[in-house]
Coordinates of C-alpha atoms in Angstrom, one line a residue:
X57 CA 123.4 127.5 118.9
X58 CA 120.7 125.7 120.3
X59 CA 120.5 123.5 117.3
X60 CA 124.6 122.9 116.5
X61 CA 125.0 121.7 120.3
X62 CA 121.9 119.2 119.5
X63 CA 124.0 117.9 116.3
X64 CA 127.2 117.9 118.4
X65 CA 125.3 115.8 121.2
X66 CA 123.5 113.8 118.4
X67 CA 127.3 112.5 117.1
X68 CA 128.3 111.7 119.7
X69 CA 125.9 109.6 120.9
X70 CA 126.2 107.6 117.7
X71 CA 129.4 106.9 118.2
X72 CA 129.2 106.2 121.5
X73 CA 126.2 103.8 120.2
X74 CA 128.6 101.9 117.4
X75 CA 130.0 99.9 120.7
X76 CA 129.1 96.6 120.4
X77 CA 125.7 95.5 122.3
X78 CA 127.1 93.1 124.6
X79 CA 129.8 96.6 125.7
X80 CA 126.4 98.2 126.1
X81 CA 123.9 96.2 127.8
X82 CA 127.4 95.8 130.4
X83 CA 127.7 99.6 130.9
X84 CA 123.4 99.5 131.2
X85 CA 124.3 97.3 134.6
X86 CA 127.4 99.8 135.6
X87 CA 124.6 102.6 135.3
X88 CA 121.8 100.4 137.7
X89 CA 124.9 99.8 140.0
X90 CA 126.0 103.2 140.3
X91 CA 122.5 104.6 141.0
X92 CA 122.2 101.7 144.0
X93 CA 125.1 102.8 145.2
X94 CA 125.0 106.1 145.4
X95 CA 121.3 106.4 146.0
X96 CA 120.5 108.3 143.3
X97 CA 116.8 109.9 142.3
X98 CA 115.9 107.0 140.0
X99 CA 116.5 104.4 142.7
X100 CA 115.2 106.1 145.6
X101 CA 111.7 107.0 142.8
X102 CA 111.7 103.0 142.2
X103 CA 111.8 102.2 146.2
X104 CA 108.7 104.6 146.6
X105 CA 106.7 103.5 143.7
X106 CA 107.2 99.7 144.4
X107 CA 106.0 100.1 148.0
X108 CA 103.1 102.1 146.7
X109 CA 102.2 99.7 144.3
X110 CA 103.1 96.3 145.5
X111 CA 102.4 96.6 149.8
X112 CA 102.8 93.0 149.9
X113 CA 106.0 92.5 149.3
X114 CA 108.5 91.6 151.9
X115 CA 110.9 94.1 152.2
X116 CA 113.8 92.2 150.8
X117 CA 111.7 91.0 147.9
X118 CA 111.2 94.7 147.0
X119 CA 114.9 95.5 147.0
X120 CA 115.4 92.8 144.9
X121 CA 112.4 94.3 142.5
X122 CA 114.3 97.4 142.6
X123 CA 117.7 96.3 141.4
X124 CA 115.6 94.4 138.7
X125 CA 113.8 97.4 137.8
X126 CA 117.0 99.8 137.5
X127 CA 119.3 97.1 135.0
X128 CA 116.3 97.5 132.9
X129 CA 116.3 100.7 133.1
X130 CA 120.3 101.3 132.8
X131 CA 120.2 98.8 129.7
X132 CA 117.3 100.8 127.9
X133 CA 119.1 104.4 128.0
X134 CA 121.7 102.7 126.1
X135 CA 119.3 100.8 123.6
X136 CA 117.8 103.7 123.3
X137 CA 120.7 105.6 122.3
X138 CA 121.8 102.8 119.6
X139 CA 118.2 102.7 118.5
X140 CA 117.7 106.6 117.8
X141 CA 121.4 106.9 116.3
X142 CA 121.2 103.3 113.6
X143 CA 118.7 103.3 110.7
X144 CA 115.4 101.7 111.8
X145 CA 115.1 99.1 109.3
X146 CA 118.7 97.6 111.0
X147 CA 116.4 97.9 114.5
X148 CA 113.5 96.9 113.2
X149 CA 115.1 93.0 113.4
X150 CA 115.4 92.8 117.3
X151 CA 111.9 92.2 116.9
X152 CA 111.8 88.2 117.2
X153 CA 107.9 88.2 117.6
X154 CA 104.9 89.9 116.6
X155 CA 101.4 89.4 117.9
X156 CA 98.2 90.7 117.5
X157 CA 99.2 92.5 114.2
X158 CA 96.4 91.7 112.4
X159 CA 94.4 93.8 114.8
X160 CA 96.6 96.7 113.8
X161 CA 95.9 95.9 109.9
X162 CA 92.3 95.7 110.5
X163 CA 91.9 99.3 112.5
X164 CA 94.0 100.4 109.6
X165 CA 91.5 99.4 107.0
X166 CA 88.6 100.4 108.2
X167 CA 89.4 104.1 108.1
X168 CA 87.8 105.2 111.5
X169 CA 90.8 106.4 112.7
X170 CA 93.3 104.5 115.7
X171 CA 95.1 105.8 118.7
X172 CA 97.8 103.4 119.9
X173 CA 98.3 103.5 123.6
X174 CA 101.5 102.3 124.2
X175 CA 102.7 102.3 128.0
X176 CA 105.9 102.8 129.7
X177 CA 107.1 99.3 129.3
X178 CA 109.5 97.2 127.3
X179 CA 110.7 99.6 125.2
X180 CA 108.6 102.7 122.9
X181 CA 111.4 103.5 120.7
X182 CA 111.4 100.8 119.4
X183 CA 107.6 100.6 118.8
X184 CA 107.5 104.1 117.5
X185 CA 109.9 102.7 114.9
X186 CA 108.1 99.5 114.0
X187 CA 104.5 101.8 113.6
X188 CA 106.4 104.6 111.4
X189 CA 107.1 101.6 109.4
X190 CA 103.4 100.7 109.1
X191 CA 101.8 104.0 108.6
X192 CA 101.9 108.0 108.9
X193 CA 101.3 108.6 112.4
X194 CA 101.4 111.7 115.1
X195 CA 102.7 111.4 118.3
X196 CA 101.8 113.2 121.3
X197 CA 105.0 114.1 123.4
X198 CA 105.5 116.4 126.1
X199 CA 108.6 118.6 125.6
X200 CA 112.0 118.6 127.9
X201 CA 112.7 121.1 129.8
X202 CA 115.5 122.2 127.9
X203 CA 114.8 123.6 124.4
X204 CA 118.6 121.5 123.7
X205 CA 116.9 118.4 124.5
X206 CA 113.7 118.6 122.5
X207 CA 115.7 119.7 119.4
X208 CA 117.9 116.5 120.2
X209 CA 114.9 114.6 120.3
X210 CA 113.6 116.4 117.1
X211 CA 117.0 115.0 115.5
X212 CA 116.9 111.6 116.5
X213 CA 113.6 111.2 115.7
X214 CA 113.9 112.5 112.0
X215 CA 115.2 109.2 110.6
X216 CA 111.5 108.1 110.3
X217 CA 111.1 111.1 108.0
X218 CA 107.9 112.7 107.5
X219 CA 105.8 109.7 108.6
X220 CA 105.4 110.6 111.9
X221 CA 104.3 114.1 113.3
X222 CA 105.5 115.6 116.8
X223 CA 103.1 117.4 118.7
X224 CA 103.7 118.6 121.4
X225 CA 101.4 118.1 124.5
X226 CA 99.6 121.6 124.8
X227 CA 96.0 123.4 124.6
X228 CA 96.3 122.9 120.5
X229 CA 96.9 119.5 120.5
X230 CA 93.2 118.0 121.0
X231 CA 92.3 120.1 118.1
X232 CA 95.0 118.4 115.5
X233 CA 94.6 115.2 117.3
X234 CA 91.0 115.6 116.5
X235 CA 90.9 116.2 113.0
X236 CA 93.6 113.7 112.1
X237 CA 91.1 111.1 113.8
X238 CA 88.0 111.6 112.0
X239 CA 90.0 112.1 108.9
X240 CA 91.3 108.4 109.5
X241 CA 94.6 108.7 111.1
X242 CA 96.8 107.0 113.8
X243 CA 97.9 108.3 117.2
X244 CA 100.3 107.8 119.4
X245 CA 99.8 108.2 123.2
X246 CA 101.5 107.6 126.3
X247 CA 98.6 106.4 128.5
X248 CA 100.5 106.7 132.0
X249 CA 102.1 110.4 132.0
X250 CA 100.6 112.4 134.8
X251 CA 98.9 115.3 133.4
X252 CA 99.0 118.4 134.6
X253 CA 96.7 119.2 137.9
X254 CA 93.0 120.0 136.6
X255 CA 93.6 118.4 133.2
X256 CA 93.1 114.7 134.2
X257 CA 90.9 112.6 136.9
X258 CA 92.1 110.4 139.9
X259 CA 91.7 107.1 138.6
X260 CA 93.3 103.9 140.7
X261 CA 96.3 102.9 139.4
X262 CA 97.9 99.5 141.4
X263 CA 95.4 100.5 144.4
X264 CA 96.6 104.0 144.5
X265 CA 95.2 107.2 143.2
X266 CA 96.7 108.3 140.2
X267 CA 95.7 111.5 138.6
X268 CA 95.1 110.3 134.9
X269 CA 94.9 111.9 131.2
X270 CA 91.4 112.1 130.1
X271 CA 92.3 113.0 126.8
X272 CA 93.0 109.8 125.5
X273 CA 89.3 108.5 126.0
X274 CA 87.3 111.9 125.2
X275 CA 89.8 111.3 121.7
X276 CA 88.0 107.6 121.1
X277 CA 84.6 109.0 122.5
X278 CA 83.9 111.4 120.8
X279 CA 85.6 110.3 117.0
X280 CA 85.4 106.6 117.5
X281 CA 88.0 106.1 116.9
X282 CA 89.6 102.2 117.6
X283 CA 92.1 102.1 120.4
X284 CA 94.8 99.0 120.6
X285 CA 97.6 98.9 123.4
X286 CA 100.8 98.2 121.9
X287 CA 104.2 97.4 123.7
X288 CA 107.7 95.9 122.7
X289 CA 108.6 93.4 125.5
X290 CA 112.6 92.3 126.3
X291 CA 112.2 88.6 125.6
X292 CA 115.6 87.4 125.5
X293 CA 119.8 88.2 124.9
X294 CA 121.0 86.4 121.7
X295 CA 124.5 87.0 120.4
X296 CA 124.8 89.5 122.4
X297 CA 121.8 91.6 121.4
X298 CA 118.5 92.3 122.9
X299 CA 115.4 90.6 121.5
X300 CA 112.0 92.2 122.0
X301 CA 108.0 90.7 120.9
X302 CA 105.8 93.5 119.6
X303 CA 102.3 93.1 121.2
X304 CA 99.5 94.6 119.7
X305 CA 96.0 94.0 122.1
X306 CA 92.8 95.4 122.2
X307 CA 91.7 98.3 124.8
X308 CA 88.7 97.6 126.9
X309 CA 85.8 99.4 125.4
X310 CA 85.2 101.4 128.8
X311 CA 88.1 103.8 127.3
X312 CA 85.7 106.0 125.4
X313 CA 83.3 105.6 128.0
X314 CA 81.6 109.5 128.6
X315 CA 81.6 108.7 132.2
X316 CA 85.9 109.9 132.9
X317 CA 86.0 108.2 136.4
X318 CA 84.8 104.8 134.5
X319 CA 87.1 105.9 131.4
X320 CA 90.2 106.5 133.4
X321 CA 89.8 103.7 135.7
X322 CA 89.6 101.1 132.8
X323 CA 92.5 103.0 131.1
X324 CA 94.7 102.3 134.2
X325 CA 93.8 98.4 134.4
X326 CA 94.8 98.2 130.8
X327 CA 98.3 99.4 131.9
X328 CA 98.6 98.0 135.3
X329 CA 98.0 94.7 133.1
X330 CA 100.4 95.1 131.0
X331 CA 102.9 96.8 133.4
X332 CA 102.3 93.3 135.7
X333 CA 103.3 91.0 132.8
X334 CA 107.0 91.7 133.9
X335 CA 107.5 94.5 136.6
X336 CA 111.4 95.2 135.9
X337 CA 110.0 96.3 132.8
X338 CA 108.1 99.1 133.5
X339 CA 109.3 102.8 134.1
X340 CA 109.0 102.6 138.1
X341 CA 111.4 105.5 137.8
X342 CA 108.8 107.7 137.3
X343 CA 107.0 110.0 139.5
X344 CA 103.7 109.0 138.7
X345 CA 101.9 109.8 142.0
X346 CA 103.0 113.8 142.8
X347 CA 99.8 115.0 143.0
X348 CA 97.5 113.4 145.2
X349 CA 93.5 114.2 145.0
X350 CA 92.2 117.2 146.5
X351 CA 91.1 117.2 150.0
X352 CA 92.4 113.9 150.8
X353 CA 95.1 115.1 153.1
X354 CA 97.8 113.1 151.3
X355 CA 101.8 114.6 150.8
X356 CA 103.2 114.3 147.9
X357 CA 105.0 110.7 149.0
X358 CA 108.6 111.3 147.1
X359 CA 109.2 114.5 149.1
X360 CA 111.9 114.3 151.6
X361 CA 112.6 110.9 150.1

């Protein structure tokens, strides 16, 4: 049952996703306006976070940041949807730019394995596409809630065919992670989801605690693996359609550092860089600061909120 109700969601979807772009990217804005109004969890999560991270701001220039940061995020649930439902090589040409691929090539070549960090920003669907057109790759995911989501997601996903490997973030994970690195593989990671509480270290993240994954640098510690950031920016609207650049940069070699405080911390300025490049772009939606660090007295800031 679990499984037919996935299909049934999955065909719909791509028939809702055969409207045309400019139809979508419109109901992306209805979705941001909706949430405004009403205030709903992902614009209240936004207001927190921005105060959190950006203190400086004027008031007024924050609400402004938050309607920014909401159309983005309205516009990429439906991108996303036309991305997960229309084959990838038809995606693949929203890409107007690409930089720093020879980076990418040259990790490739030299066989010591790669893990691609690749933020919440601009959009990682589309990146996840554009690498499972590269190479074989696993990716690290944690699983919804709902056993009908993750086999959705197990659906949409399965137009890159067996190029890219799920695996789901649990206790076995660093072992298969492991091995596919020193046997020369690729990674994916998401660098900026809050692990759970004892599995990652407070590092700062935009001046505030953040309780980090440390799994990502003991991975490129302990295999050597090479670790490049990767991102797909919004970069422009043409005929209708959203354009993106693929950005492929080198981490800072503190990653694999065997020090975690000085690991985390430099993994979070990777991201905070990136995530500064264009704020509205970033997934400010996201609870990222729940847990706060033992002993320090703070509440968990989007209670009551």
């Amino acid at each position: 049952m679990t499984r037919f109700v996935a299909r049934l969601l999955y065909l719909l979807a791509s028939a809702f996703a055969r409207l045309p772009w400019s139809w979508l990217l419109r109901l992306g804005d209805a979705v941001a306006a909706a949430w405004r109004w009403r205030g709903a969890r992902e614009a209240r999560v936004a207001a927190i976070n921005l105060e959190l991270a950006y203190p400086e701001l004027l008031p007024a220039q924050r609400q402004q940041w938050q309607r920014a940061v909401l159309r983005t995020t309205g516009r990429q649930i439906l991108e996303t949807l036309r991305l997960w439902t229309r084959p990838h090589a038809h995606n693949l040409r929203l890409l107007r730019e690409t930089h720093g691929t020879q980076l990418f090539d040259a990790a490739l070549a030299s066989g010591r394995g790669l893990i691609v960090a690749a933020p919440h920003y601009g959009n990682w669907e589309l990146l996840n596409q554009w690498l499972a057109s590269r190479t074989p790759l696993a990716i690290l995911y944690r699983p919804p809630e709902s056993r009908i989501g993750e086999a959705f997601l197990n659906i949409v996903r399965a137009d890159i065919g067996d190029r890219v490997t799920q695996v789901r973030a649990e206790g076995s994970a660093v072992r298969q992670l492991w091995k596919l690195l020193n046997a020369g593989g690729v990674v994916g990671i998401l660098p900026d989801q809050q692990p759970k509480a004892g599995d990652g270290e407070f590092a700062p993240f935009f001046g505030v605690p953040a309780l980090t994954m440390t799994l990502l640098s003991r991975l490129a510690g302990r295999t050597g693996a090479t670790v490049l950031f990767a991102y797909c920016e919004r970069i422009d609207t043409r005929d209708g359609a959203p354009g993106f650049a693929l950005r492929i940069e080198p981490a800072p070699p503190e990653i694999g550092d065997d020090n975690l405080a000085t690991a985390t911390a430099a993994l979070n300025a990777a991201v905070e860089r990136i995530a500064r490049r264009d704020p509205a772009q970033y997934q400010w939606t996201y609870k990222r600061y729940t847990l706060r660090p033992p002993g320090s007295g703070e509440e968990n800031p989007y209670w009551n909120r």
